[in-house]
Amino acid sequence: MKEPRIETLAAKKLVGHSLEMSLSNNRTVELWSGFMPLKRHITNVIGSDLYSVQVYEAMPDANFGPHTEFEKWATVEVDAYETYAENFQTLDLPEGLYAVFIHKGPSSEFKSTMNFIYGEWLPNSDYHLDHRPSFEVLGAKYKNNHPDSEEEVWIPVKLK
């Protein structure tokens, strides 16, 4: 895996669905299968990218494990918040510095990307993890579970 690009993200307004889960109680399929058929009801979407966002109550640390609960979101970006039906919720993604990695391959290989980011790159970089949401951008090259799939992995960082 290669070095990330470091990018300052402008604040974004996201709309979608969320579920509480952990790695051992992974409800990602349930989340996305509930969101995708309804996202057409969001009429002020910016672009075609999907955002898979993880929100942690506390910063992930050495105690993070398979049973650590977090809130996962299936979202799209909008230009402004409106009144939404279908149990849509809003999420403000704050401005900040991110390390952006490319995950290539099926989701079954995502763990190796995360192991590289948190186990190799972050400890040896000039950055600390910052307490903001992390997320994946599922763009034009994303092909759900396909070996040629690509997605961007955005990790919130700040200089050491």
PDB file of C-alpha atoms in Angstrom:
ATOM      1  CA  MET A   1       0.000   0.000   0.000  1.00  0.00           C
ATOM      2  CA  LYS A   2       1.328   3.449  -0.802  1.00  0.00           C
ATOM      3  CA  GLU A   3       1.523   6.672   1.147  1.00  0.00           C
ATOM      4  CA  PRO A   4      -1.705   8.650   1.527  1.00  0.00           C
ATOM      5  CA  ARG A   5      -2.359  12.113   0.247  1.00  0.00           C
ATOM      6  CA  ILE A   6      -2.957  14.658   3.015  1.00  0.00           C
ATOM      7  CA  GLU A   7      -5.974  16.827   2.355  1.00  0.00           C
ATOM      8  CA  THR A   8      -7.956  19.493   4.166  1.00  0.00           C
ATOM      9  CA  LEU A   9     -11.625  18.602   3.881  1.00  0.00           C
ATOM     10  CA  ALA A  10     -14.149  21.412   3.670  1.00  0.00           C
ATOM     11  CA  ALA A  11     -17.175  20.894   5.933  1.00  0.00           C
ATOM     12  CA  LYS A  12     -19.877  18.740   4.323  1.00  0.00           C
ATOM     13  CA  LYS A  13     -23.584  18.250   4.926  1.00  0.00           C
ATOM     14  CA  LEU A  14     -24.606  14.597   4.723  1.00  0.00           C
ATOM     15  CA  VAL A  15     -28.025  12.946   4.741  1.00  0.00           C
ATOM     16  CA  GLY A  16     -28.715   9.266   5.251  1.00  0.00           C
ATOM     17  CA  HIS A  17     -29.366   6.500   7.725  1.00  0.00           C
ATOM     18  CA  SER A  18     -27.318   5.318  10.703  1.00  0.00           C
ATOM     19  CA  LEU A  19     -27.106   2.243  12.903  1.00  0.00           C
ATOM     20  CA  GLU A  20     -25.171   1.402  16.069  1.00  0.00           C
ATOM     21  CA  MET A  21     -22.820  -1.523  15.530  1.00  0.00           C
ATOM     22  CA  SER A  22     -19.449  -3.038  16.340  1.00  0.00           C
ATOM     23  CA  LEU A  23     -17.029  -5.114  14.296  1.00  0.00           C
ATOM     24  CA  SER A  24     -18.395  -8.284  15.929  1.00  0.00           C
ATOM     25  CA  ASN A  25     -21.989  -7.143  15.322  1.00  0.00           C
ATOM     26  CA  ASN A  26     -21.466  -5.724  11.842  1.00  0.00           C
ATOM     27  CA  ARG A  27     -24.762  -4.399  10.455  1.00  0.00           C
ATOM     28  CA  THR A  28     -23.290  -2.715   7.357  1.00  0.00           C
ATOM     29  CA  VAL A  29     -25.337  -4.783   4.885  1.00  0.00           C
ATOM     30  CA  GLU A  30     -28.527  -4.018   6.817  1.00  0.00           C
ATOM     31  CA  LEU A  31     -27.645  -0.300   6.864  1.00  0.00           C
ATOM     32  CA  TRP A  32     -26.925   0.030   3.150  1.00  0.00           C
ATOM     33  CA  SER A  33     -29.776  -2.226   2.006  1.00  0.00           C
ATOM     34  CA  GLY A  34     -32.165  -0.010   3.984  1.00  0.00           C
ATOM     35  CA  PHE A  35     -30.689   3.228   2.605  1.00  0.00           C
ATOM     36  CA  MET A  36     -30.081   2.528  -1.098  1.00  0.00           C
ATOM     37  CA  PRO A  37     -33.711   1.990  -2.215  1.00  0.00           C
ATOM     38  CA  LEU A  38     -34.747   5.239  -0.472  1.00  0.00           C
ATOM     39  CA  LYS A  39     -31.888   7.603  -1.376  1.00  0.00           C
ATOM     40  CA  ARG A  40     -33.763   8.707  -4.514  1.00  0.00           C
ATOM     41  CA  HIS A  41     -36.046  10.701  -2.166  1.00  0.00           C
ATOM     42  CA  ILE A  42     -33.114  13.022  -1.372  1.00  0.00           C
ATOM     43  CA  THR A  43     -33.474  15.571  -4.146  1.00  0.00           C
ATOM     44  CA  ASN A  44     -30.616  18.002  -3.481  1.00  0.00           C
ATOM     45  CA  VAL A  45     -27.656  15.603  -3.694  1.00  0.00           C
ATOM     46  CA  ILE A  46     -24.226  16.926  -4.704  1.00  0.00           C
ATOM     47  CA  GLY A  47     -22.490  14.480  -7.060  1.00  0.00           C
ATOM     48  CA  SER A  48     -22.920  10.729  -7.196  1.00  0.00           C
ATOM     49  CA  ASP A  49     -20.529   9.638  -4.419  1.00  0.00           C
ATOM     50  CA  LEU A  50     -21.748   7.666  -1.429  1.00  0.00           C
ATOM     51  CA  TYR A  51     -20.215   8.249   2.008  1.00  0.00           C
ATOM     52  CA  SER A  52     -19.811   5.454   4.545  1.00  0.00           C
ATOM     53  CA  VAL A  53     -19.092   7.265   7.818  1.00  0.00           C
ATOM     54  CA  GLN A  54     -17.983   5.956  11.230  1.00  0.00           C
ATOM     55  CA  VAL A  55     -18.631   8.119  14.287  1.00  0.00           C
ATOM     56  CA  TYR A  56     -16.947   7.115  17.558  1.00  0.00           C
ATOM     57  CA  GLU A  57     -18.099   8.450  20.926  1.00  0.00           C
ATOM     58  CA  ALA A  58     -14.516   8.399  22.162  1.00  0.00           C
ATOM     59  CA  MET A  59     -11.296   8.303  20.191  1.00  0.00           C
ATOM     60  CA  PRO A  60     -10.396   4.763  19.136  1.00  0.00           C
ATOM     61  CA  ASP A  61      -7.417   3.680  21.229  1.00  0.00           C
ATOM     62  CA  ALA A  62      -5.681   0.556  22.496  1.00  0.00           C
ATOM     63  CA  ASN A  63      -8.992  -0.554  24.035  1.00  0.00           C
ATOM     64  CA  PHE A  64     -10.712  -0.551  20.615  1.00  0.00           C
ATOM     65  CA  GLY A  65     -11.763  -4.074  19.792  1.00  0.00           C
ATOM     66  CA  PRO A  66     -14.379  -6.222  18.082  1.00  0.00           C
ATOM     67  CA  HIS A  67     -17.072  -5.244  20.620  1.00  0.00           C
ATOM     68  CA  THR A  68     -16.455  -1.457  20.626  1.00  0.00           C
ATOM     69  CA  GLU A  69     -19.718   0.236  19.626  1.00  0.00           C
ATOM     70  CA  PHE A  70     -19.814   3.006  17.029  1.00  0.00           C
ATOM     71  CA  GLU A  71     -22.362   4.691  14.813  1.00  0.00           C
ATOM     72  CA  LYS A  72     -22.114   3.880  11.108  1.00  0.00           C
ATOM     73  CA  TRP A  73     -23.789   6.022   8.458  1.00  0.00           C
ATOM     74  CA  ALA A  74     -24.816   5.414   4.846  1.00  0.00           C
ATOM     75  CA  THR A  75     -25.048   8.898   3.316  1.00  0.00           C
ATOM     76  CA  VAL A  76     -24.909  11.264   0.357  1.00  0.00           C
ATOM     77  CA  GLU A  77     -23.735  14.874   0.340  1.00  0.00           C
ATOM     78  CA  VAL A  78     -26.346  17.639  -0.016  1.00  0.00           C
ATOM     79  CA  ASP A  79     -26.093  21.366  -0.692  1.00  0.00           C
ATOM     80  CA  ALA A  80     -28.373  22.282   2.247  1.00  0.00           C
ATOM     81  CA  TYR A  81     -30.561  20.499   4.758  1.00  0.00           C
ATOM     82  CA  GLU A  82     -34.242  20.198   3.889  1.00  0.00           C
ATOM     83  CA  THR A  83     -37.166  18.379   5.425  1.00  0.00           C
ATOM     84  CA  TYR A  84     -36.716  14.697   4.652  1.00  0.00           C
ATOM     85  CA  ALA A  85     -39.046  11.732   4.900  1.00  0.00           C
ATOM     86  CA  GLU A  86     -38.053   8.061   5.103  1.00  0.00           C
ATOM     87  CA  ASN A  87     -36.357   8.446   8.517  1.00  0.00           C
ATOM     88  CA  PHE A  88     -33.416  10.308   6.999  1.00  0.00           C
ATOM     89  CA  GLN A  89     -31.014  11.933   9.439  1.00  0.00           C
ATOM     90  CA  THR A  90     -28.467  14.698   8.942  1.00  0.00           C
ATOM     91  CA  LEU A  91     -24.784  14.597   9.788  1.00  0.00           C
ATOM     92  CA  ASP A  92     -22.344  17.508   9.736  1.00  0.00           C
ATOM     93  CA  LEU A  93     -18.894  16.386   8.659  1.00  0.00           C
ATOM     94  CA  PRO A  94     -16.535  19.026  10.113  1.00  0.00           C
ATOM     95  CA  GLU A  95     -13.674  20.635   8.240  1.00  0.00           C
ATOM     96  CA  GLY A  96     -10.292  19.187   9.001  1.00  0.00           C
ATOM     97  CA  LEU A  97      -7.117  17.450   7.944  1.00  0.00           C
ATOM     98  CA  TYR A  98      -7.357  13.908   6.595  1.00  0.00           C
ATOM     99  CA  ALA A  99      -4.987  11.218   5.376  1.00  0.00           C
ATOM    100  CA  VAL A 100      -6.604   9.718   2.269  1.00  0.00           C
ATOM    101  CA  PHE A 101      -5.784   6.126   1.318  1.00  0.00           C
ATOM    102  CA  ILE A 102      -7.026   4.039  -1.611  1.00  0.00           C
ATOM    103  CA  HIS A 103      -8.429   0.597  -0.792  1.00  0.00           C
ATOM    104  CA  LYS A 104      -8.335  -1.670  -3.838  1.00  0.00           C
ATOM    105  CA  GLY A 105     -10.172  -4.973  -3.869  1.00  0.00           C
ATOM    106  CA  PRO A 106     -13.249  -6.510  -2.277  1.00  0.00           C
ATOM    107  CA  SER A 107     -14.515  -5.510   1.155  1.00  0.00           C
ATOM    108  CA  SER A 108     -13.282  -8.855   2.513  1.00  0.00           C
ATOM    109  CA  GLU A 109      -9.736  -7.425   2.156  1.00  0.00           C
ATOM    110  CA  PHE A 110     -10.574  -4.124   3.898  1.00  0.00           C
ATOM    111  CA  LYS A 111      -9.088  -5.338   7.186  1.00  0.00           C
ATOM    112  CA  SER A 112      -5.595  -5.461   5.636  1.00  0.00           C
ATOM    113  CA  THR A 113      -5.965  -1.815   4.536  1.00  0.00           C
ATOM    114  CA  MET A 114      -6.997  -0.808   8.054  1.00  0.00           C
ATOM    115  CA  ASN A 115      -4.130  -2.829   9.575  1.00  0.00           C
ATOM    116  CA  PHE A 116      -1.678  -0.945   7.331  1.00  0.00           C
ATOM    117  CA  ILE A 117      -3.177   2.463   8.190  1.00  0.00           C
ATOM    118  CA  TYR A 118      -3.372   2.005  11.970  1.00  0.00           C
ATOM    119  CA  GLY A 119      -0.596  -0.544  12.503  1.00  0.00           C
ATOM    120  CA  GLU A 120       2.103   0.743  10.148  1.00  0.00           C
ATOM    121  CA  TRP A 121       1.461   4.156   8.621  1.00  0.00           C
ATOM    122  CA  LEU A 122      -0.030   6.126  11.536  1.00  0.00           C
ATOM    123  CA  PRO A 123       2.551   5.132  14.220  1.00  0.00           C
ATOM    124  CA  ASN A 124       5.407   5.991  11.819  1.00  0.00           C
ATOM    125  CA  SER A 125       3.912   9.205  10.411  1.00  0.00           C
ATOM    126  CA  ASP A 126       4.040  12.844  11.515  1.00  0.00           C
ATOM    127  CA  TYR A 127       0.361  12.587  12.540  1.00  0.00           C
ATOM    128  CA  HIS A 128      -1.927  11.558  15.391  1.00  0.00           C
ATOM    129  CA  LEU A 129      -5.488  10.389  14.967  1.00  0.00           C
ATOM    130  CA  ASP A 130      -7.948  13.274  15.442  1.00  0.00           C
ATOM    131  CA  HIS A 131     -11.376  12.897  17.079  1.00  0.00           C
ATOM    132  CA  ARG A 132     -13.610  13.425  14.037  1.00  0.00           C
ATOM    133  CA  PRO A 133     -15.516  10.941  11.889  1.00  0.00           C
ATOM    134  CA  SER A 134     -13.593   8.689   9.551  1.00  0.00           C
ATOM    135  CA  PHE A 135     -15.254   7.731   6.287  1.00  0.00           C
ATOM    136  CA  GLU A 136     -15.004   6.017   2.940  1.00  0.00           C
ATOM    137  CA  VAL A 137     -15.972   7.629  -0.351  1.00  0.00           C
ATOM    138  CA  LEU A 138     -17.632   5.104  -2.629  1.00  0.00           C
ATOM    139  CA  GLY A 139     -17.199   6.806  -5.998  1.00  0.00           C
ATOM    140  CA  ALA A 140     -17.190   5.847  -9.667  1.00  0.00           C
ATOM    141  CA  LYS A 141     -14.527   3.127  -9.200  1.00  0.00           C
ATOM    142  CA  TYR A 142     -16.412   1.429  -6.335  1.00  0.00           C
ATOM    143  CA  LYS A 143     -17.795  -1.964  -7.414  1.00  0.00           C
ATOM    144  CA  ASN A 144     -19.263  -3.582  -4.281  1.00  0.00           C
ATOM    145  CA  ASN A 145     -17.159  -6.667  -3.439  1.00  0.00           C
ATOM    146  CA  HIS A 146     -15.432  -6.805  -6.861  1.00  0.00           C
ATOM    147  CA  PRO A 147     -11.656  -7.471  -7.044  1.00  0.00           C
ATOM    148  CA  ASP A 148     -11.214  -4.283  -9.149  1.00  0.00           C
ATOM    149  CA  SER A 149     -13.189  -2.104  -6.725  1.00  0.00           C
ATOM    150  CA  GLU A 150     -11.599   1.092  -5.363  1.00  0.00           C
ATOM    151  CA  GLU A 151     -12.672   3.380  -2.562  1.00  0.00           C
ATOM    152  CA  GLU A 152     -11.077   6.272  -0.727  1.00  0.00           C
ATOM    153  CA  VAL A 153     -10.479   5.833   3.009  1.00  0.00           C
ATOM    154  CA  TRP A 154     -10.401   9.191   4.866  1.00  0.00           C
ATOM    155  CA  ILE A 155      -8.736   9.095   8.305  1.00  0.00           C
ATOM    156  CA  PRO A 156      -8.881  12.277  10.473  1.00  0.00           C
ATOM    157  CA  VAL A 157      -5.397  13.376  11.512  1.00  0.00           C
ATOM    158  CA  LYS A 158      -3.531  16.247  13.153  1.00  0.00           C
ATOM    159  CA  LEU A 159       0.191  16.946  13.308  1.00  0.00           C
ATOM    160  CA  LYS A 160       2.108  15.445  16.243  1.00  0.00           C
TER     161      LYS A 160
END
